[in-house]
CSV table of C-alpha atoms in Angstrom, one decimal:
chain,number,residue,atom,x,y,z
A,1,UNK,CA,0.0,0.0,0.0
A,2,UNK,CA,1.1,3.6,-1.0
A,3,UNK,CA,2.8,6.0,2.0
A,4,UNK,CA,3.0,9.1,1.1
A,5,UNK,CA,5.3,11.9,3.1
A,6,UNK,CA,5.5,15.8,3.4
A,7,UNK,CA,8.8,17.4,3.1
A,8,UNK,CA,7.9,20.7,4.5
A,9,UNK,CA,5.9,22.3,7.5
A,10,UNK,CA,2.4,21.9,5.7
A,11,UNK,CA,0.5,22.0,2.5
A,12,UNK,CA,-2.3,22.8,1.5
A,13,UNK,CA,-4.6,21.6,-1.9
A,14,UNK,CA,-7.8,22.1,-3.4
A,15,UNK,CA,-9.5,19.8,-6.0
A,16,UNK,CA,-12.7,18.7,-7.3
A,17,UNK,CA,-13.8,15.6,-8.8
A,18,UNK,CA,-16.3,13.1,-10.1
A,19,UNK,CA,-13.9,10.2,-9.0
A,20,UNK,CA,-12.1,9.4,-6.0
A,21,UNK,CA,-9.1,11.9,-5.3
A,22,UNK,CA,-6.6,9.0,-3.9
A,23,UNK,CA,-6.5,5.5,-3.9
A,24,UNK,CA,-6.6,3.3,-0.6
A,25,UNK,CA,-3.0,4.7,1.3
A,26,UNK,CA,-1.4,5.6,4.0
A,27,UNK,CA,0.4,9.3,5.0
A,28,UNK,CA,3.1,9.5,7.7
A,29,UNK,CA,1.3,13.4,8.8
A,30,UNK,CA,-1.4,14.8,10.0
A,31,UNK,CA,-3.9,15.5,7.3
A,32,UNK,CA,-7.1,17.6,7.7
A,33,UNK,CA,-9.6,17.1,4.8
A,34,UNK,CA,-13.0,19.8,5.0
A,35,UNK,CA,-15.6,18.7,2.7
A,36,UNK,CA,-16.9,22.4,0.5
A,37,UNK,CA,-19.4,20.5,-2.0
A,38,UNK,CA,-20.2,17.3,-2.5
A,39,UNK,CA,-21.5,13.8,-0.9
A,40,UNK,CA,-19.9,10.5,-0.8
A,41,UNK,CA,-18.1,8.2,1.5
A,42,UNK,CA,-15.1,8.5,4.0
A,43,UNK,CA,-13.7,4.9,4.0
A,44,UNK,CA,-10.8,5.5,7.0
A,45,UNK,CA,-9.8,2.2,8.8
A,46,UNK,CA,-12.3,-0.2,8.8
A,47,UNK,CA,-14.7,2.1,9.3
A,48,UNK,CA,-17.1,4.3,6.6
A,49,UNK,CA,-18.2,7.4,7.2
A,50,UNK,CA,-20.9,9.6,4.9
A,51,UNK,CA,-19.6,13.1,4.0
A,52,UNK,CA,-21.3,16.1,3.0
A,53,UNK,CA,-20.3,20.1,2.9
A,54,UNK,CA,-19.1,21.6,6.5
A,55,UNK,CA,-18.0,18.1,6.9
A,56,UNK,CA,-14.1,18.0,8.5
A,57,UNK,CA,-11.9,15.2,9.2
A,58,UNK,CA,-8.6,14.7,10.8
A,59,UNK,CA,-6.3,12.2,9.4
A,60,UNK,CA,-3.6,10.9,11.7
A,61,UNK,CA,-0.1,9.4,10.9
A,62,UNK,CA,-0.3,5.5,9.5
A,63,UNK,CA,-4.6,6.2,9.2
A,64,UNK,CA,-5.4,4.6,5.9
A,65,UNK,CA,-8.1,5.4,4.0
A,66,UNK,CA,-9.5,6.9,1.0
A,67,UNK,CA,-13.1,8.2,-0.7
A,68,UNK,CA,-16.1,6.7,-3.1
A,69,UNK,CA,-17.4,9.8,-4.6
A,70,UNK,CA,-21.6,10.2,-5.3
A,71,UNK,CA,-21.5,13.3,-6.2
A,72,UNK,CA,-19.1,16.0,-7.8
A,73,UNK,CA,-16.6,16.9,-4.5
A,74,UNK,CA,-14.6,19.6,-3.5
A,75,UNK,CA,-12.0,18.4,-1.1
A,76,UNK,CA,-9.6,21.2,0.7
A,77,UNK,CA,-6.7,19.1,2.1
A,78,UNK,CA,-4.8,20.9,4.7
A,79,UNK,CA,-1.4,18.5,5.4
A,80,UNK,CA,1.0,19.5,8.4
A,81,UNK,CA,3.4,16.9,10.3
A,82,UNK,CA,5.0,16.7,13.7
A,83,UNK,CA,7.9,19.6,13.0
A,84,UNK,CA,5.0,21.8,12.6
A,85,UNK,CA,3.5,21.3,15.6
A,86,UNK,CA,6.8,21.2,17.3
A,87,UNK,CA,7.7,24.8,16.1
A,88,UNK,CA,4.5,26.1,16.8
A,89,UNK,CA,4.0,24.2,20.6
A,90,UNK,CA,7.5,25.6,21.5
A,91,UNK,CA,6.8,29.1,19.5
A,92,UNK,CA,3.9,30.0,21.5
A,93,UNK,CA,3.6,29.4,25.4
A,94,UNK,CA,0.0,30.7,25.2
A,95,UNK,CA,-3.1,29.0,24.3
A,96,UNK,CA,-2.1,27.7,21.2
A,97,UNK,CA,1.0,25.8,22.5
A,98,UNK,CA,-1.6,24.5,25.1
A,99,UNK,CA,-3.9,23.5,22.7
A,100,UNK,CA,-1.2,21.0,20.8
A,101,UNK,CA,0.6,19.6,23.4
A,102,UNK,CA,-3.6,18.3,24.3
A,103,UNK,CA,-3.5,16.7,20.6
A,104,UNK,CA,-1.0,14.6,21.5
A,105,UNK,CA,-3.5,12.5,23.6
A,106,UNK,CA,-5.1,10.9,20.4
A,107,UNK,CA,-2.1,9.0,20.1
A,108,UNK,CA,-2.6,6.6,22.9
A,109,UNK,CA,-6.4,7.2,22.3
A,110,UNK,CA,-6.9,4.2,20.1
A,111,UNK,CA,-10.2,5.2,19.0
A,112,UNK,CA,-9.3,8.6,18.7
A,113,UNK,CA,-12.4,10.3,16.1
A,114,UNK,CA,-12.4,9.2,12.4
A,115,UNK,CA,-15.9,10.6,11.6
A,116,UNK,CA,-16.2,14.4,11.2
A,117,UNK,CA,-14.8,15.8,14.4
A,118,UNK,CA,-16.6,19.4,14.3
A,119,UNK,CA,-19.2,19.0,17.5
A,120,UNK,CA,-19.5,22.1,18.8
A,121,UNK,CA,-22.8,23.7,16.3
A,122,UNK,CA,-20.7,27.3,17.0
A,123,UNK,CA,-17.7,26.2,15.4
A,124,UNK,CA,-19.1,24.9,12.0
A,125,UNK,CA,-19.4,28.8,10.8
A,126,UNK,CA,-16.2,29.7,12.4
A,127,UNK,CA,-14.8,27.0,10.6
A,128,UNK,CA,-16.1,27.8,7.1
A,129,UNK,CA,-15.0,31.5,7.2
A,130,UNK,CA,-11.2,30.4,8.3
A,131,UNK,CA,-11.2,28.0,5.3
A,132,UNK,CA,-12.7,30.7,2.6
A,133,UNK,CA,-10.4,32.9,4.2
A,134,UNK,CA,-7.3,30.1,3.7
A,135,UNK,CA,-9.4,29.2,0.2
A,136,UNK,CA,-9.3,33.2,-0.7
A,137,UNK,CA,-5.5,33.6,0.3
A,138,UNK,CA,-4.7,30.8,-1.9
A,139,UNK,CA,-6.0,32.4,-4.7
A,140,UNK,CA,-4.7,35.8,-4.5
A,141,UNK,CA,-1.4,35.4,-2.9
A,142,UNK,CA,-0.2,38.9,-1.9
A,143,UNK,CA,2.5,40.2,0.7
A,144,UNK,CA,2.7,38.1,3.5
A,145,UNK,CA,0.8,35.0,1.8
A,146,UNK,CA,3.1,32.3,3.6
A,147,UNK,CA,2.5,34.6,7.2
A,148,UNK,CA,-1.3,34.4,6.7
A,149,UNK,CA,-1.4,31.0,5.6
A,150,UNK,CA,0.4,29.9,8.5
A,151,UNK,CA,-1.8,31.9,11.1
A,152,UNK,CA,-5.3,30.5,9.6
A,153,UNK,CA,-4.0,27.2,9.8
A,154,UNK,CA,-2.7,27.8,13.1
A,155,UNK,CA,-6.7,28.9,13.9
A,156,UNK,CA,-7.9,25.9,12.6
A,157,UNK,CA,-6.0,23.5,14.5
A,158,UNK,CA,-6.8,25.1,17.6
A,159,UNK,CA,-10.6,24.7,16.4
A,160,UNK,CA,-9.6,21.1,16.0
A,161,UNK,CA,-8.3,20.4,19.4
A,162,UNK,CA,-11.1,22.3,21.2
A,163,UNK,CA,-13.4,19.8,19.1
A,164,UNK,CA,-11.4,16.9,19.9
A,165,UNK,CA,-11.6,17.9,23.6
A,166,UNK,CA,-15.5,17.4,23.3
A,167,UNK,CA,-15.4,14.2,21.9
A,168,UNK,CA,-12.9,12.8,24.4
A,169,UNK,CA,-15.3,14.4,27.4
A,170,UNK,CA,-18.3,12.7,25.3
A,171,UNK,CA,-17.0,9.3,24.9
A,172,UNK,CA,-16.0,9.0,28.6
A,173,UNK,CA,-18.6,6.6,30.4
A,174,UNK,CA,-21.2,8.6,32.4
A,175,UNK,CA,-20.1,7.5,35.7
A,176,UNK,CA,-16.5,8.6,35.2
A,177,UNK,CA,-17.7,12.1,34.5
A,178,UNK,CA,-18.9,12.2,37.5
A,179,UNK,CA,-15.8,11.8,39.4
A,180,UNK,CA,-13.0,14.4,40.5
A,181,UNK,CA,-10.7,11.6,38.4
A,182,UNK,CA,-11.7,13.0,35.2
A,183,UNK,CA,-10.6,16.5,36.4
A,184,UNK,CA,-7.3,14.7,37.3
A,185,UNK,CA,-6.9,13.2,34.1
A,186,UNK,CA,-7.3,16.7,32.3
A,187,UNK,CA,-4.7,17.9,34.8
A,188,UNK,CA,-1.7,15.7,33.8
A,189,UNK,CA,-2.6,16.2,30.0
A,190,UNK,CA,-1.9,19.7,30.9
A,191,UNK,CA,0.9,19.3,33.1
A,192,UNK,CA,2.7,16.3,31.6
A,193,UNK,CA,5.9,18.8,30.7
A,194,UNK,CA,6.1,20.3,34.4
A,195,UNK,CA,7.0,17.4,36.4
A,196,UNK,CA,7.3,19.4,39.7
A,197,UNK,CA,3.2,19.7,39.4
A,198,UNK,CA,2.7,16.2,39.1
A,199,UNK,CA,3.9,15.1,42.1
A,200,UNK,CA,1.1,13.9,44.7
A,201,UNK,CA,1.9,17.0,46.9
A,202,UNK,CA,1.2,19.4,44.4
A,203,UNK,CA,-1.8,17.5,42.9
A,204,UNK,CA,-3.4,16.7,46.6
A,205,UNK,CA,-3.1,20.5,47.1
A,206,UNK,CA,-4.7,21.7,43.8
A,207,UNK,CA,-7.6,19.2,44.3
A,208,UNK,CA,-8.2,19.6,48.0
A,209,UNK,CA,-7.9,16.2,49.2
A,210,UNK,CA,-5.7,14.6,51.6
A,211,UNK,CA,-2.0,13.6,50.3
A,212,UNK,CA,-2.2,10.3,52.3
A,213,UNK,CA,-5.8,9.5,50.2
A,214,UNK,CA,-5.3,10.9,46.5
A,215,UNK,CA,-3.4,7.8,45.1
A,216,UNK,CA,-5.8,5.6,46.9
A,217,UNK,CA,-8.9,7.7,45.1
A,218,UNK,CA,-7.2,7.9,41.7
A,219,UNK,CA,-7.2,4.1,41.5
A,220,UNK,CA,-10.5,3.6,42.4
A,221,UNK,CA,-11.8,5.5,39.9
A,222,UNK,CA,-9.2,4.4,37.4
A,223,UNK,CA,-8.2,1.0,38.1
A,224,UNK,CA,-4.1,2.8,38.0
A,225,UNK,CA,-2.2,4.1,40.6
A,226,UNK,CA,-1.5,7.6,39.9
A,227,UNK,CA,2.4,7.3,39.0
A,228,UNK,CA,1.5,4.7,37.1
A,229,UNK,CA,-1.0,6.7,34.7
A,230,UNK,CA,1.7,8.8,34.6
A,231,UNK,CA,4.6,7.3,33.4
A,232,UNK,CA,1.8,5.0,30.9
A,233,UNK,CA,0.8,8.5,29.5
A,234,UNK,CA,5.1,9.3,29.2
A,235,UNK,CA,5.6,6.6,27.8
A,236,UNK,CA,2.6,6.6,24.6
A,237,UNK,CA,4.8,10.1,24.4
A,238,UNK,CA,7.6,9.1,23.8
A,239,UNK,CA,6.7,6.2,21.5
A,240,UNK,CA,4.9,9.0,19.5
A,241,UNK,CA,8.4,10.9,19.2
A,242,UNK,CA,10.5,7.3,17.9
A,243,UNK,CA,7.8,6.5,15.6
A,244,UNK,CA,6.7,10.3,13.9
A,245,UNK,CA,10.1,12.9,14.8
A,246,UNK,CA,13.9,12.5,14.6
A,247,UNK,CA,14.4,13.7,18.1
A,248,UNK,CA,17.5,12.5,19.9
A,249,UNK,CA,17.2,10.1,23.0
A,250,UNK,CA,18.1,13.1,25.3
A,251,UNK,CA,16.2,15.3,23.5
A,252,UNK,CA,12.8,13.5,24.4
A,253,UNK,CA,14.0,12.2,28.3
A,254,UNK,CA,14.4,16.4,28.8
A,255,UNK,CA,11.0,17.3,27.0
A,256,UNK,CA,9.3,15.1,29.2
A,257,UNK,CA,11.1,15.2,32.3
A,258,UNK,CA,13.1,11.8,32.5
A,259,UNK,CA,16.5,12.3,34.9
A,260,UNK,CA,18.5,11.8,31.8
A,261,UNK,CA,18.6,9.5,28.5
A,262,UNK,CA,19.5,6.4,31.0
A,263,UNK,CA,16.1,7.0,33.5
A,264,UNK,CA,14.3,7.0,30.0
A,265,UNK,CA,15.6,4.2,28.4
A,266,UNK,CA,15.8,1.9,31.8
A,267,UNK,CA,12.0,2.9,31.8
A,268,UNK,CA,10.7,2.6,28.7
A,269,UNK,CA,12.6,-1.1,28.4
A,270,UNK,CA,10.9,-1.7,32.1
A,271,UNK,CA,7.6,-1.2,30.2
A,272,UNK,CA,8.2,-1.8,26.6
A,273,UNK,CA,10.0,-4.7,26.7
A,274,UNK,CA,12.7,-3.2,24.5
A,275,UNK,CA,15.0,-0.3,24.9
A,276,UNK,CA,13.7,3.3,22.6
A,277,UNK,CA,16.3,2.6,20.5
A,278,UNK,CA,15.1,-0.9,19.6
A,279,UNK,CA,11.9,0.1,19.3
A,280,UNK,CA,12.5,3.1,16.7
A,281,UNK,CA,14.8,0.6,14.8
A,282,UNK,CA,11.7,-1.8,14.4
A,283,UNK,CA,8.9,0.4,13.8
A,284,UNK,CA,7.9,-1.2,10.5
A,285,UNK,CA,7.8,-4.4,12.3
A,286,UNK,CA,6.1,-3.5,15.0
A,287,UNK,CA,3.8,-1.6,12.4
A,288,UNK,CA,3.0,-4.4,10.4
């Protein structure tokens, strides 16, 4: 089966057809596809998924899929891989930077959304405008075209992950909701690169409950003990780096708070079974 890559920060294309616009394959980035005309079928996976106009998908690395086409489609295919979001997460300590390091948790999501992943009604118009905007910009390209680009698609990703942060609340069973553990889920998402406010101290005094009792609490409600969840949510980090960046052992053990490159790879082979190294070195193994 095809694999196709992207040699630079992102892409964007436009096209119409009567036929389908790619055979069955595979893509090693991130691919958002927004359906402007048109109605067919999103084959992604295993799964099918009806499109129509408004519709938006995400595409993640190693997703297969492709489209049967009913009627005449326009397809705007916004493409963007990991160095992207790498420049932009470390770029901006705001929101934005916020809002991608929470992407990450689709990758040990494994049934992170395939259908169209716009759930909040508000965002649909929001949504449109930013891609007429993106769809206008292409077509006129004046001063500062790559800037602007760059800015809308920075918009729409952060539409994105607020979407995907409503589907991830949704899916959650009812009962879990209920529970301060959801809360403390969210808050190592958030805090996964600050180490110091993931300790049990820190955490017992940001949720108001006794130090000697939150570990006890988390695993009732989540079957883990809480280091446990948290070196399991490390961990599906750092397997995302081996498999999708070129980042250097040390690199990722200081990114996500390891002691050093030993503490990392003495932890992930605890875990893994095999050290990072291994594990990068047999991806398509492991893949296949």
């Amino acid at each position: 089966m095809q694999t196709e890559n992207l040699f630079q920060p992102f892409a964007i294309e436009f096209k119409t057809t009567d036929d389908c616009p790619v055979k069955p394959h595979k893509h090693t980035f991130f691919e958002l596809v927004y359906i402007l005309d048109g109605k067919g079928i999103h084959h992604i996976n295993q799964n099918k998924f009806p499109y129509e106009p408004g519709n938006l998908f995400l595409l993640m690395p190693m997703d297969m899929h492709h489209f049967n086409v009913t009627t005449t489609t326009s397809f705007l295919f916004i493409r963007f891989n990991n160095v992207y979001l790498n420049s932009q997460k470390s770029s901006d300590k705001g929101q934005l930077g916020e809002w991608i390091q929470k992407l990450e948790y689709i990758f040990q999501n494994s049934s992170h959304p395939e259908g169209c992943i716009l759930r909040n009604p508000l965002d649909r118009p929001l949504t449109k405008a930013v891609l007429d905007a993106i769809m206008l910009e292409l077509k006129n390209e004046q001063t500062l075209h790559q800037e602007l680009l760059q800015q809308l698609v920075n918009t729409l990703i952060t539409i994105v992950a607020r979407n995907i942060s409503l589907i991830v609340r949704d899916t959650m069973p009812a009962a879990t909701q209920q529970h301060m553990s959801m809360e403390m889920l969210h808050y190592i998402h958030r805090y996964i690169y600050e180490p110091e406010k993931l300790k049990a101290e820190a955490m017992a005094a940001h949720f108001n409950i006794s130090l000697n009792y939150i570990s006890e609490y988390f695993k009732k409600h989540t079957n883990e003990t809480l280091q446990q969840y948290i070196i399991n949510y490390k961990l599906s980090l750092v397997t995302v780096r081996l498999a999708h960046s070129d980042m250097r052992l040390n690199e990722i053990a200081w990114e996500l708070g390891f002691t050093d490159e030993s503490h990392l790879t003495k932890t992930f082979k605890k875990y893994k079974g095999m050290s990072p190294a291994a594990y990068r070195k047999n991806l398509p193994a492991i893949a296949s």
